[in-house]
């Protein structure tokens, strides 16, 4: 991503909490082919991290790999990626049903969520 | 508008809404238990407590609904005269209208939207939609092309057959009618999947209209999106899929549609700019008050609207004066029990939404946006203490911030200023979305110029949040594909038969 010259120039990144990593491990037991995350945008599910079996969603030219969580890819539309500038996405788990067509976080009744840390001057390097 | 009335929640003594312990799917004209016998709790956002159960369906239930729809499609779409189809749509409208108050209370309790909105907008609009399409279907005409004097080409609209329709949680009945009315009018049968947080009100609607709709024409299956939504959208037994929701799911739906080579129409959200030029404050008059109200409309339906005017662009010369008036109005917003006709803002639809909204407020603060008002979950008393209430919130910041770029789907507006007309247009279009926009000015030619320059499917001029049927609705850019709320929606629910007829008796002469 090009440096825009603004104060915020870091690229987006993603990390997962221990609860999210545990949920990913649970999912991988049932979905041997792997799982992948797609950052949602817009309408009723806005910032929800959508979790699918790998290959369910065809990864296209618009998809930018933000990083990997628990060994699983986390994608975002490149146009959205450009607006995320220095956001560190923190993947976590909360109670409640998953949004859209997303898999639950490990088991029914829990879903993945994102929190965000806006990184200033390398503060979010992991 | 009715005033000073507090409705009793569904199922409680004295309520106008009868409530069962649980609800099956609506398939083939009756309520049937889900094949695997599982149910899920339906939570009212007003209290945060479950109030009934609906079917937690599996793909087998979707198959049953498709069986019923396929069994009904020939009679509905091919045998029944158009006048009879139109009569059914009108009877649906009459039945909903006769139960307007009951459905308004049901919708309010399940979704959290104030009953003054359901009484005055959601349900009357649903009624009007069925009436409009009852008439529109009869105006749908084919064309004839005279290829030569003895050769005519007839373009005839034919129904698609059975369609799948996925409805969001923010206007469960109104948006269901936006989808069901044109599908039926064009001669199709439908399988509808309501949103997971709001599966019940449409079942109440089916109870009301069951007597007037032939079995199998409308089928409703409730359950989780990952199972039911996917089973419906991937089914080779649907001829079209319509979806309102977010972008990743929209993409997935289009991908499934590509595999089946069927059309998909999508409405996928927005980040709509609401632009206020300096002349709105030129006089202290009704128009000025209307413009200020237009700003505050971001809190309509607690901001859970795809076209929520969630970015306000205020000309810098009037910013302070305009915002003072807006803040005055916002302070007067009455938040509370949505079944109270005086309540202006109810709870968000779910705990999940509260989490997302709070997360965006956190992002806004971290990005350095100025929190002008609100920003927290609203604390309520008594029965409402567990409800999902969020304070009406205003941020001031810059358009490149994430709170200006992403849809928050809550009562949160991000405000920025602009210098002149070209600056306003540049900021308005600096977004991935293109669903709605508002332009406020006393100068009609300026309003026209700006409206034409904005890349959005709906531009409101000197008004906002009005959705009359007859005005088309749909998105530019990544906000979607296709149009609703206009007779052109019938094109999305028909295919074209071209009959090429020769009235000549002479051979072609090739062989």
Coordinates of C-alpha atoms in Angstrom, one line a residue:
Chain A
X1 CA 0.0 0.0 0.0
X2 CA 1.3 3.4 -0.9
X3 CA 2.4 5.8 1.8
X4 CA -0.3 8.4 1.7
X5 CA 1.9 11.0 3.3
X6 CA -0.6 11.5 6.2
X7 CA 0.3 11.0 9.8
X8 CA -1.1 7.5 9.7
X9 CA 0.9 5.3 7.4
X10 CA 1.0 1.8 9.0
X11 CA -0.7 -1.0 7.2
X12 CA -3.6 -2.9 8.8
X13 CA -2.8 -6.0 10.8
X14 CA -4.7 -8.7 12.6
X15 CA -4.1 -10.6 15.9
X16 CA -6.3 -13.0 17.8
X17 CA -7.1 -13.4 21.5
X18 CA -6.5 -16.7 23.3
X19 CA -10.3 -17.3 23.1
X20 CA -10.4 -16.7 19.4
X21 CA -7.4 -19.0 18.9
X22 CA -9.2 -21.7 20.9
X23 CA -12.3 -21.3 18.8
X24 CA -10.3 -21.5 15.6
X25 CA -8.7 -24.8 16.9
X26 CA -12.2 -26.1 17.6
X27 CA -13.4 -25.2 14.1
X28 CA -10.4 -26.8 12.5
X29 CA -11.3 -30.1 14.1
X30 CA -14.6 -30.1 12.2
X31 CA -13.4 -28.3 9.1
X32 CA -10.3 -30.2 8.1
X33 CA -9.9 -28.3 4.9
X34 CA -9.2 -25.1 6.9
X35 CA -11.2 -21.9 7.5
X36 CA -10.7 -18.4 6.3
X37 CA -11.9 -15.0 7.6
X38 CA -13.3 -12.2 5.5
X39 CA -13.7 -8.7 7.0
X40 CA -17.2 -7.6 6.4
X41 CA -18.3 -4.1 5.6
X42 CA -21.6 -2.3 5.4
X43 CA -25.2 -2.7 6.4
X44 CA -26.4 -4.7 9.3
X45 CA -23.3 -6.8 10.0
X46 CA -20.8 -4.0 9.4
X47 CA -17.5 -4.9 11.1
X48 CA -18.2 -8.6 11.7
X49 CA -15.5 -11.0 10.8
X50 CA -17.1 -13.6 8.6
X51 CA -15.7 -17.1 9.0
X52 CA -16.1 -19.7 6.3
X53 CA -14.7 -23.0 5.3
X54 CA -11.7 -22.4 3.2
X55 CA -12.8 -22.3 -0.5
X56 CA -16.4 -21.4 0.4
X57 CA -15.7 -17.8 -0.7
X58 CA -13.6 -17.6 -3.8
X59 CA -10.6 -15.4 -3.1
X60 CA -10.5 -12.8 -5.8
X61 CA -8.3 -10.0 -7.0
X62 CA -10.1 -7.6 -4.6
X63 CA -9.0 -9.6 -1.6
X64 CA -6.0 -8.4 0.4
X65 CA -4.5 -10.8 2.9
X66 CA -4.3 -8.8 6.1
X67 CA -2.5 -11.6 8.0
X68 CA -3.0 -15.0 9.5
X69 CA -4.8 -16.0 12.8
X70 CA -4.2 -19.4 14.2
X71 CA -2.7 -20.3 10.8
X72 CA -5.9 -19.2 9.0
X73 CA -6.0 -16.4 6.4
X74 CA -7.8 -13.1 7.2
X75 CA -8.8 -11.2 4.1
X76 CA -10.2 -7.8 3.4
X77 CA -11.5 -6.0 0.3
X78 CA -8.4 -3.9 -0.8
X79 CA -10.6 -0.8 -1.0
X80 CA -11.6 -1.2 2.6
X81 CA -8.0 -2.1 3.4
X82 CA -6.9 1.3 2.3
X83 CA -9.3 2.9 4.7
X84 CA -8.1 0.8 7.6
X85 CA -4.7 2.5 7.6
X86 CA -3.1 1.8 10.9
X87 CA -5.8 -0.4 12.4
X88 CA -4.8 -3.5 14.3
X89 CA -7.8 -5.9 14.2
X90 CA -8.1 -7.9 17.3
X91 CA -10.2 -11.0 16.7
X92 CA -12.1 -12.1 19.7
X93 CA -15.1 -14.2 20.7
X94 CA -18.4 -13.2 22.4
X95 CA -21.7 -14.9 23.1
X96 CA -24.5 -14.7 20.5
X97 CA -25.2 -16.1 17.1
X98 CA -22.9 -15.5 14.2
X99 CA -23.8 -12.9 11.6
X100 CA -24.7 -13.6 8.0
X101 CA -23.5 -16.9 6.7
X102 CA -20.6 -17.0 9.1
X103 CA -19.6 -20.1 11.0
X104 CA -20.0 -19.8 14.8
X105 CA -16.9 -19.3 16.9
X106 CA -16.2 -23.0 17.6
X107 CA -19.7 -23.9 18.7
X108 CA -23.3 -22.6 18.4
X109 CA -24.1 -19.6 20.5
X110 CA -20.8 -17.9 20.2
X111 CA -19.5 -15.7 17.4
X112 CA -16.3 -14.0 16.3
X113 CA -16.0 -10.2 16.8
X114 CA -13.4 -7.6 16.1
X115 CA -12.0 -4.9 18.3
X116 CA -9.5 -2.4 17.0
X117 CA -6.3 -0.8 18.2
X118 CA -5.2 2.2 16.2
X119 CA -1.5 2.1 16.1
X120 CA 0.7 5.1 16.4
X121 CA 4.5 5.0 15.7
X122 CA 5.1 1.2 15.7
X123 CA 3.1 0.7 18.9
X124 CA 1.3 -2.3 17.4
X125 CA 4.1 -4.2 15.9
X126 CA 3.8 -7.8 16.9
Chain B
X1 CA -50.0 10.2 15.0
X2 CA -51.4 8.6 18.1
X3 CA -50.2 10.1 21.3
X4 CA -49.8 9.0 24.9
X5 CA -50.4 5.3 24.5
X6 CA -48.2 2.6 26.0
X7 CA -48.9 -0.8 24.4
X8 CA -48.7 -4.0 26.4
X9 CA -45.9 -6.3 25.2
X10 CA -47.0 -9.3 23.1
X11 CA -48.4 -12.3 25.1
X12 CA -49.0 -10.3 28.3
X13 CA -52.5 -9.9 29.7
X14 CA -54.2 -7.1 27.8
X15 CA -51.9 -7.2 24.8
X16 CA -53.3 -6.9 21.3
X17 CA -50.7 -9.4 20.2
X18 CA -51.4 -13.1 20.8
X19 CA -48.2 -15.0 21.4
X20 CA -47.6 -18.7 21.2
X21 CA -44.9 -20.6 23.1
X22 CA -43.2 -21.5 19.8
X23 CA -43.6 -21.1 16.1
X24 CA -42.8 -23.6 13.3
X25 CA -42.0 -22.7 9.7
X26 CA -44.7 -21.5 7.4
X27 CA -44.8 -23.9 4.5
X28 CA -47.6 -24.8 2.0
X29 CA -50.1 -22.6 3.8
X30 CA -49.7 -24.0 7.3
X31 CA -47.3 -23.8 10.2
X32 CA -45.1 -27.0 10.4
X33 CA -42.6 -28.1 13.0
X34 CA -39.0 -28.2 11.8
X35 CA -37.9 -31.6 10.6
X36 CA -35.3 -32.0 13.3
X37 CA -37.6 -30.5 16.0
X38 CA -35.1 -27.8 17.1
X39 CA -36.2 -24.3 18.1
X40 CA -34.3 -21.2 19.0
X41 CA -35.1 -18.4 21.4
X42 CA -36.2 -15.1 20.1
X43 CA -35.0 -12.2 22.2
X44 CA -36.7 -8.9 22.6
X45 CA -34.1 -6.2 22.5
X46 CA -36.3 -4.1 24.8
X47 CA -35.6 -6.4 27.8
X48 CA -32.8 -8.6 26.5
X49 CA -35.0 -11.6 27.4
X50 CA -36.4 -14.3 25.2
X51 CA -40.2 -14.0 24.6
X52 CA -40.9 -16.9 22.2
X53 CA -39.2 -19.6 20.2
X54 CA -39.0 -20.1 16.4
X55 CA -37.8 -23.0 14.3
X56 CA -34.1 -23.6 14.2
X57 CA -34.4 -25.1 10.8
X58 CA -32.1 -27.3 8.8
X59 CA -31.6 -27.7 5.0
X60 CA -34.4 -30.3 5.0
X61 CA -36.9 -27.6 6.0
X62 CA -35.7 -25.5 3.1
X63 CA -36.4 -28.4 0.8
X64 CA -39.9 -28.8 2.1
X65 CA -40.5 -25.1 1.5
X66 CA -39.2 -25.4 -2.0
X67 CA -41.4 -28.5 -2.6
X68 CA -44.4 -26.4 -1.6
X69 CA -43.4 -23.5 -3.7
X70 CA -42.8 -25.6 -6.8
X71 CA -46.2 -27.4 -6.3
X72 CA -47.9 -24.0 -6.3
X73 CA -46.0 -22.2 -9.0
X74 CA -47.9 -23.4 -12.1
X75 CA -51.3 -22.5 -10.8
X76 CA -50.1 -19.2 -9.4
X77 CA -48.0 -18.1 -12.3
X78 CA -49.6 -19.6 -15.3
X79 CA -53.2 -20.6 -14.8
X80 CA -54.5 -17.9 -12.5
X81 CA -55.6 -14.8 -14.4
X82 CA -53.6 -11.7 -13.7
X83 CA -56.8 -10.1 -12.3
X84 CA -57.0 -12.9 -9.7
X85 CA -53.3 -12.5 -8.7
X86 CA -53.8 -8.8 -8.3
X87 CA -56.9 -9.5 -6.1
X88 CA -54.8 -11.7 -3.8
X89 CA -52.2 -8.9 -3.5
X90 CA -54.9 -6.5 -2.6
X91 CA -56.4 -8.9 -0.1
X92 CA -52.9 -9.2 1.5
X93 CA -52.8 -5.4 1.8
X94 CA -56.3 -5.3 3.3
X95 CA -55.5 -8.0 5.8
X96 CA -52.3 -6.3 7.0
X97 CA -54.1 -3.0 7.1
X98 CA -56.9 -4.5 9.3
X99 CA -54.2 -5.7 11.7
X100 CA -51.9 -2.6 11.4
X101 CA -51.9 -1.9 15.2
X102 CA -51.2 -5.5 16.1
X103 CA -48.4 -5.9 13.6
X104 CA -46.9 -2.6 14.6
X105 CA -46.7 -3.7 18.2
X106 CA -45.2 -7.1 17.3
X107 CA -42.6 -5.5 15.0
X108 CA -41.7 -2.9 17.7
X109 CA -41.2 -5.6 20.4
X110 CA -39.1 -7.9 18.3
X111 CA -36.9 -5.3 16.6
X112 CA -36.9 -2.5 19.2
X113 CA -38.0 0.3 16.8
X114 CA -40.4 2.8 18.3
X115 CA -44.1 1.9 17.7
X116 CA -44.7 5.4 16.4
X117 CA -42.5 4.4 13.4
X118 CA -44.1 1.0 12.8
X119 CA -47.6 2.6 13.1
X120 CA -46.8 5.4 10.7
X121 CA -44.1 4.0 8.4
X122 CA -43.3 0.3 8.4
X123 CA -46.7 -1.3 8.3
X124 CA -48.6 1.3 6.2
X125 CA -45.7 1.1 3.7
X126 CA -46.0 -2.6 3.6
X127 CA -49.7 -2.3 2.9
X128 CA -49.1 0.3 0.1
X129 CA -46.4 -1.9 -1.4
X130 CA -48.8 -4.8 -2.0
X131 CA -51.4 -2.4 -3.5
X132 CA -48.9 -0.8 -5.8
X133 CA -47.6 -4.1 -7.2
X134 CA -51.2 -5.4 -7.5
X135 CA -51.7 -2.6 -10.0
X136 CA -48.2 -2.5 -11.4
X137 CA -48.3 -6.2 -12.5
X138 CA -51.3 -5.4 -14.6
X139 CA -49.5 -2.6 -16.3
X140 CA -46.5 -4.8 -17.2
X141 CA -46.7 -4.9 -21.0
X142 CA -44.7 -6.8 -23.5
X143 CA -43.6 -5.3 -26.9
X144 CA -44.0 -6.2 -30.5
X145 CA -41.4 -5.6 -33.1
X146 CA -42.3 -5.7 -36.7
X147 CA -39.2 -7.4 -38.2
X148 CA -40.9 -7.2 -41.6
X149 CA -44.5 -7.0 -42.7
X150 CA -45.0 -10.8 -42.2
X151 CA -42.6 -11.4 -39.3
X152 CA -43.4 -10.2 -35.8
X153 CA -41.3 -10.6 -32.7
X154 CA -43.3 -10.6 -29.5
X155 CA -41.5 -9.9 -26.2
X156 CA -43.5 -11.5 -23.4
X157 CA -42.7 -11.4 -19.7
X158 CA -42.9 -14.7 -18.0
X159 CA -42.5 -15.6 -14.3
X160 CA -39.2 -17.1 -13.2
X161 CA -40.9 -19.8 -11.1
X162 CA -39.6 -20.1 -7.5
X163 CA -37.4 -17.4 -6.0
X164 CA -35.4 -17.2 -2.8
X165 CA -35.5 -13.9 -0.7
X166 CA -33.4 -13.1 2.3
X167 CA -34.7 -10.2 4.4
X168 CA -32.6 -8.1 7.0
X169 CA -33.5 -7.3 10.6
X170 CA -33.9 -3.6 10.3
X171 CA -37.3 -3.4 8.6
X172 CA -38.5 -7.0 8.9
X173 CA -42.0 -6.5 7.5
X174 CA -41.5 -3.5 5.3
X175 CA -38.5 -5.0 3.5
X176 CA -40.2 -8.4 3.3
X177 CA -43.0 -6.6 1.4
X178 CA -40.5 -4.9 -0.8
X179 CA -39.4 -8.3 -1.9
X180 CA -42.5 -10.4 -1.7
X181 CA -44.9 -8.0 -3.5
X182 CA -43.0 -7.7 -6.8
X183 CA -42.1 -11.5 -6.8
X184 CA -45.8 -12.5 -6.4
X185 CA -47.1 -9.8 -8.7
X186 CA -44.8 -11.1 -11.5
X187 CA -46.2 -14.6 -11.0
X188 CA -43.5 -16.2 -8.8
X189 CA -43.7 -18.3 -5.6
X190 CA -41.2 -17.5 -2.9
X191 CA -39.3 -19.0 0.0
X192 CA -38.4 -16.2 2.4
X193 CA -35.7 -16.4 5.1
X194 CA -36.1 -13.7 7.7
X195 CA -33.1 -12.3 9.6
X196 CA -31.9 -14.3 12.6
X197 CA -32.6 -11.5 15.1
X198 CA -36.2 -10.9 13.8
X199 CA -37.7 -14.1 12.6
X200 CA -41.1 -13.8 14.3
X201 CA -43.0 -10.7 13.1
X202 CA -43.3 -12.1 9.5
X203 CA -44.8 -15.3 11.0
X204 CA -47.4 -13.1 12.7
X205 CA -48.0 -11.5 9.3
X206 CA -48.4 -15.0 7.7
X207 CA -51.1 -15.8 10.4
X208 CA -53.0 -12.8 9.2
X209 CA -52.7 -13.3 5.5
X210 CA -52.9 -17.1 5.4
X211 CA -56.6 -17.1 4.5
X212 CA -56.0 -15.0 1.4
X213 CA -52.8 -16.5 -0.1
X214 CA -53.0 -19.8 -1.9
X215 CA -50.9 -22.5 -0.1
X216 CA -47.2 -22.6 -1.2
X217 CA -47.1 -19.1 -2.8
X218 CA -45.3 -17.6 0.2
X219 CA -43.2 -19.9 2.5
X220 CA -41.1 -18.7 5.4
X221 CA -38.3 -20.7 6.9
X222 CA -36.4 -19.5 10.0
X223 CA -33.0 -20.4 11.2
X224 CA -29.3 -19.6 11.2
X225 CA -27.9 -17.9 8.0
X226 CA -25.0 -20.3 7.7
X227 CA -27.4 -23.2 7.4
X228 CA -30.7 -21.9 6.1
X229 CA -29.6 -18.8 4.2
X230 CA -26.9 -20.8 2.5
X231 CA -29.2 -23.8 1.8
X232 CA -31.6 -21.4 0.1
X233 CA -29.1 -19.4 -1.8
X234 CA -27.2 -22.4 -3.1
X235 CA -30.3 -24.4 -4.1
X236 CA -30.5 -25.3 -7.8
X237 CA -34.3 -25.2 -7.3
X238 CA -34.5 -21.4 -7.1
X239 CA -34.6 -19.3 -10.2
X240 CA -33.5 -16.0 -8.6
X241 CA -32.1 -14.8 -5.3
X242 CA -32.7 -11.4 -3.7
X243 CA -30.7 -10.3 -0.6
X244 CA -30.5 -7.3 1.6
X245 CA -27.5 -7.3 4.0
X246 CA -23.8 -6.8 4.2
X247 CA -21.1 -6.9 1.5
X248 CA -19.3 -10.2 2.2
X249 CA -22.6 -12.2 2.4
X250 CA -23.7 -10.3 -0.8
X251 CA -20.6 -11.4 -2.6
X252 CA -21.1 -15.0 -1.4
X253 CA -24.7 -14.9 -2.6
X254 CA -23.6 -13.7 -6.0
X255 CA -21.0 -16.4 -6.1
X256 CA -23.7 -19.1 -5.4
X257 CA -25.9 -17.5 -8.0
X258 CA -23.0 -17.7 -10.5
X259 CA -22.7 -21.4 -9.8
X260 CA -26.4 -21.9 -10.6
X261 CA -26.4 -19.3 -13.4
X262 CA -29.4 -17.4 -11.9
X263 CA -29.8 -13.7 -11.3
X264 CA -29.1 -12.1 -7.9
X265 CA -30.3 -8.7 -6.8
X266 CA -28.4 -7.2 -3.8
X267 CA -28.8 -4.2 -1.5
X268 CA -25.7 -3.9 0.6
X269 CA -25.5 -0.9 2.8
X270 CA -24.0 2.5 2.6
X271 CA -22.4 5.5 4.3
X272 CA -24.7 8.1 3.1
X273 CA -23.7 11.8 3.1
X274 CA -26.2 14.4 4.2
X275 CA -25.1 17.8 2.9
X276 CA -26.2 21.1 4.4
X277 CA -25.4 24.2 2.4
X278 CA -25.1 27.6 4.2
X279 CA -28.4 28.9 2.9
X280 CA -30.4 26.5 5.1
X281 CA -29.9 28.9 7.9
X282 CA -30.7 32.0 5.8
X283 CA -34.1 32.3 7.6
X284 CA -35.5 31.1 10.9
X285 CA -38.4 29.3 9.3
X286 CA -40.0 26.0 8.7
X287 CA -37.4 25.1 6.1
X288 CA -34.6 25.7 8.5
X289 CA -36.3 23.5 11.1
X290 CA -36.9 20.8 8.5
X291 CA -33.2 20.8 7.6
X292 CA -32.2 20.4 11.3
X293 CA -34.6 17.6 11.6
X294 CA -33.0 16.1 8.5
X295 CA -29.7 16.0 10.3
X296 CA -31.3 14.3 13.4
X297 CA -32.8 11.7 11.2
X298 CA -29.6 9.7 11.7
X299 CA -31.3 8.5 14.9
X300 CA -34.4 7.2 13.0
X301 CA -34.9 3.5 13.6
X302 CA -31.9 3.8 16.0
X303 CA -29.6 4.3 13.0
X304 CA -30.2 0.7 11.8
X305 CA -30.9 1.8 8.3
X306 CA -28.8 1.1 5.2
X307 CA -29.4 4.7 4.1
X308 CA -28.8 6.2 7.5
X309 CA -27.5 9.7 7.0
X310 CA -24.4 8.7 8.9
X311 CA -22.1 11.3 7.4
X312 CA -23.2 14.9 7.8
X313 CA -21.4 17.5 5.7
X314 CA -22.0 21.0 7.0
X315 CA -20.7 24.1 5.3
X316 CA -18.1 25.5 7.5
X317 CA -19.6 29.0 7.6
X318 CA -22.7 27.7 9.4
X319 CA -21.2 24.8 11.3
X320 CA -21.4 26.3 14.9
X321 CA -24.9 27.7 14.5
X322 CA -26.2 24.6 12.7
X323 CA -24.8 22.2 15.3
X324 CA -26.2 24.2 18.2
X325 CA -29.6 23.8 16.7
X326 CA -29.1 20.1 16.0
X327 CA -27.8 19.5 19.6
X328 CA -30.9 21.2 20.9
X329 CA -33.0 18.7 19.0
X330 CA -30.9 15.7 20.0
X331 CA -31.3 16.6 23.7
X332 CA -35.1 16.3 23.2
X333 CA -34.9 12.8 21.9
X334 CA -36.9 10.5 24.2
X335 CA -35.3 7.1 24.5
X336 CA -37.1 4.2 26.2
X337 CA -39.8 1.6 25.8
X338 CA -40.5 1.5 22.1
X339 CA -44.1 0.5 22.8
X340 CA -44.7 4.0 24.2
X341 CA -46.0 6.2 21.4
X342 CA -43.9 9.1 22.8
X343 CA -40.7 7.2 22.5
X344 CA -38.4 8.4 19.7
X345 CA -35.6 5.9 19.9
X346 CA -35.7 2.3 21.1
X347 CA -33.0 -0.3 21.7
X348 CA -30.6 -1.6 19.1
X349 CA -31.7 -5.0 17.7
X350 CA -29.2 -7.2 19.5
X351 CA -26.3 -7.4 21.9
X352 CA -24.1 -8.0 18.9
X353 CA -25.1 -4.6 17.5
X354 CA -24.3 -2.9 20.7
X355 CA -20.9 -4.5 20.7
X356 CA -20.2 -3.3 17.1
X357 CA -21.4 0.2 17.8
X358 CA -19.3 0.5 21.0
X359 CA -16.3 -0.8 19.1
X360 CA -16.7 2.0 16.5
X361 CA -17.1 4.6 19.1
X362 CA -13.8 3.3 20.5
X363 CA -12.2 3.5 17.0
X364 CA -13.5 7.0 16.6
X365 CA -11.9 8.1 19.8
X366 CA -8.6 6.4 19.0
X367 CA -8.5 8.1 15.6
X368 CA -8.8 11.4 17.3
X369 CA -12.4 12.3 16.3
X370 CA -14.1 14.6 18.7
X371 CA -17.0 13.1 20.6
X372 CA -19.6 15.8 20.6
X373 CA -22.4 14.0 22.4
X374 CA -23.4 10.4 23.5
X375 CA -21.0 7.6 22.9
X376 CA -22.2 5.1 25.5
X377 CA -24.7 2.4 26.1
X378 CA -27.8 4.2 27.6
X379 CA -28.6 3.0 31.1
X380 CA -32.3 2.3 31.6
X381 CA -34.4 1.3 34.6
X382 CA -36.6 -1.6 35.6
X383 CA -37.6 -4.0 32.9
X384 CA -35.6 -2.1 30.4
X385 CA -32.3 -2.4 32.3
X386 CA -31.3 -5.4 30.2
X387 CA -32.3 -3.8 26.9
X388 CA -29.8 -2.8 24.2
X389 CA -30.1 0.9 24.3
X390 CA -27.4 3.2 22.9
X391 CA -27.2 7.0 23.3
X392 CA -27.6 9.1 20.2
X393 CA -24.0 10.0 19.3
X394 CA -22.2 12.6 17.3
X395 CA -18.5 12.7 16.3
X396 CA -16.7 15.5 14.5
X397 CA -13.8 14.5 12.4
X398 CA -12.3 14.0 9.0
X399 CA -13.7 11.9 6.1
X400 CA -10.7 9.6 5.9
X401 CA -11.4 8.3 9.4
X402 CA -12.9 4.8 9.7
X403 CA -16.0 6.1 11.4
X404 CA -16.6 8.1 8.2
X405 CA -15.9 5.2 5.9
X406 CA -17.7 2.3 7.6
X407 CA -21.3 1.7 8.3
X408 CA -21.8 1.7 12.0
X409 CA -25.5 0.8 11.8
X410 CA -26.4 2.6 15.0
X411 CA -27.4 6.1 16.2
X412 CA -24.0 7.5 15.4
X413 CA -23.3 10.4 13.0
X414 CA -19.9 11.5 11.8
X415 CA -19.8 15.2 11.0
X416 CA -17.3 17.2 9.0
X417 CA -17.3 20.5 7.3
X418 CA -16.8 21.6 3.7
X419 CA -15.8 24.9 2.1
X420 CA -17.7 25.0 -1.1
X421 CA -19.8 23.0 -3.6
X422 CA -16.9 21.1 -5.2
X423 CA -15.5 20.3 -1.8
X424 CA -18.9 18.9 -0.7
X425 CA -19.1 16.7 -3.8
X426 CA -15.6 15.5 -3.4
X427 CA -16.2 14.4 0.3
X428 CA -19.6 13.0 -0.5
X429 CA -18.2 10.7 -3.2
X430 CA -15.1 9.7 -1.2
X431 CA -16.7 6.4 0.0
X432 CA -16.9 2.8 -1.2
X433 CA -20.7 3.0 -1.0
X434 CA -23.4 4.7 -3.1
X435 CA -26.8 4.0 -1.6
X436 CA -28.2 7.3 -0.4
X437 CA -27.4 11.0 0.0
X438 CA -29.2 14.1 1.2
X439 CA -28.8 17.6 -0.2
X440 CA -30.2 20.6 1.6
X441 CA -30.3 24.0 0.0
X442 CA -32.8 26.8 -0.8
X443 CA -31.1 27.1 -4.2
X444 CA -32.8 24.6 -6.5
X445 CA -30.2 24.7 -9.3
X446 CA -27.4 24.1 -6.8
X447 CA -29.3 21.2 -5.2
X448 CA -29.8 19.8 -8.7
X449 CA -26.1 20.1 -9.7
X450 CA -24.9 18.5 -6.5
X451 CA -27.5 15.7 -6.7
X452 CA -26.4 14.8 -10.2
X453 CA -22.7 14.8 -9.2
X454 CA -23.2 12.4 -6.3
X455 CA -22.7 8.7 -7.1
X456 CA -25.6 7.2 -5.2
X457 CA -28.8 5.4 -6.1
X458 CA -31.0 7.7 -4.1
X459 CA -30.5 11.4 -3.5
X460 CA -33.0 13.1 -1.3
X461 CA -33.3 16.8 -1.9
X462 CA -34.6 18.9 1.0
X463 CA -35.9 15.7 2.6
X464 CA -34.6 12.4 3.9
X465 CA -35.7 8.9 5.0
X466 CA -38.8 8.9 2.8
X467 CA -39.3 5.6 0.9
X468 CA -42.5 5.9 -1.1
X469 CA -43.2 3.1 -3.5
X470 CA -42.8 4.5 -7.0
X471 CA -39.4 6.0 -6.2
X472 CA -36.8 3.4 -7.1
X473 CA -34.3 2.3 -4.5
X474 CA -30.9 0.6 -4.9
X475 CA -27.2 1.2 -4.9
X476 CA -24.3 2.5 -6.9
X477 CA -20.8 1.2 -6.4
X478 CA -20.5 -1.6 -3.8
X479 CA -24.0 -0.8 -2.4
X480 CA -25.6 -3.3 -4.6
X481 CA -27.2 -4.5 -7.8
X482 CA -30.9 -4.0 -8.8
X483 CA -33.7 -1.7 -7.9
X484 CA -36.7 -2.1 -5.6
X485 CA -39.8 0.0 -4.6
X486 CA -40.7 0.7 -8.3
X487 CA -42.4 -1.3 -11.0
X488 CA -39.0 -1.8 -12.6
X489 CA -38.5 -4.4 -9.9
X490 CA -40.9 -6.6 -11.9
X491 CA -38.1 -6.9 -14.5
X492 CA -35.9 -8.6 -11.8
X493 CA -38.7 -11.1 -11.3
X494 CA -39.5 -12.0 -14.9
X495 CA -37.8 -13.4 -17.9
X496 CA -38.5 -12.5 -21.4
X497 CA -39.9 -14.9 -24.0
X498 CA -39.3 -13.7 -27.5
X499 CA -41.8 -15.3 -29.9
X500 CA -40.6 -14.8 -33.4
X501 CA -43.6 -15.5 -35.7
X502 CA -43.7 -15.7 -39.4
X503 CA -47.1 -15.0 -41.0
X504 CA -45.7 -15.7 -44.5
X505 CA -46.5 -19.0 -46.2
X506 CA -43.5 -18.8 -48.5
X507 CA -40.4 -21.1 -48.0
X508 CA -37.2 -19.3 -47.1
X509 CA -35.6 -20.7 -50.3
X510 CA -32.3 -22.0 -48.8
X511 CA -33.0 -25.7 -49.4

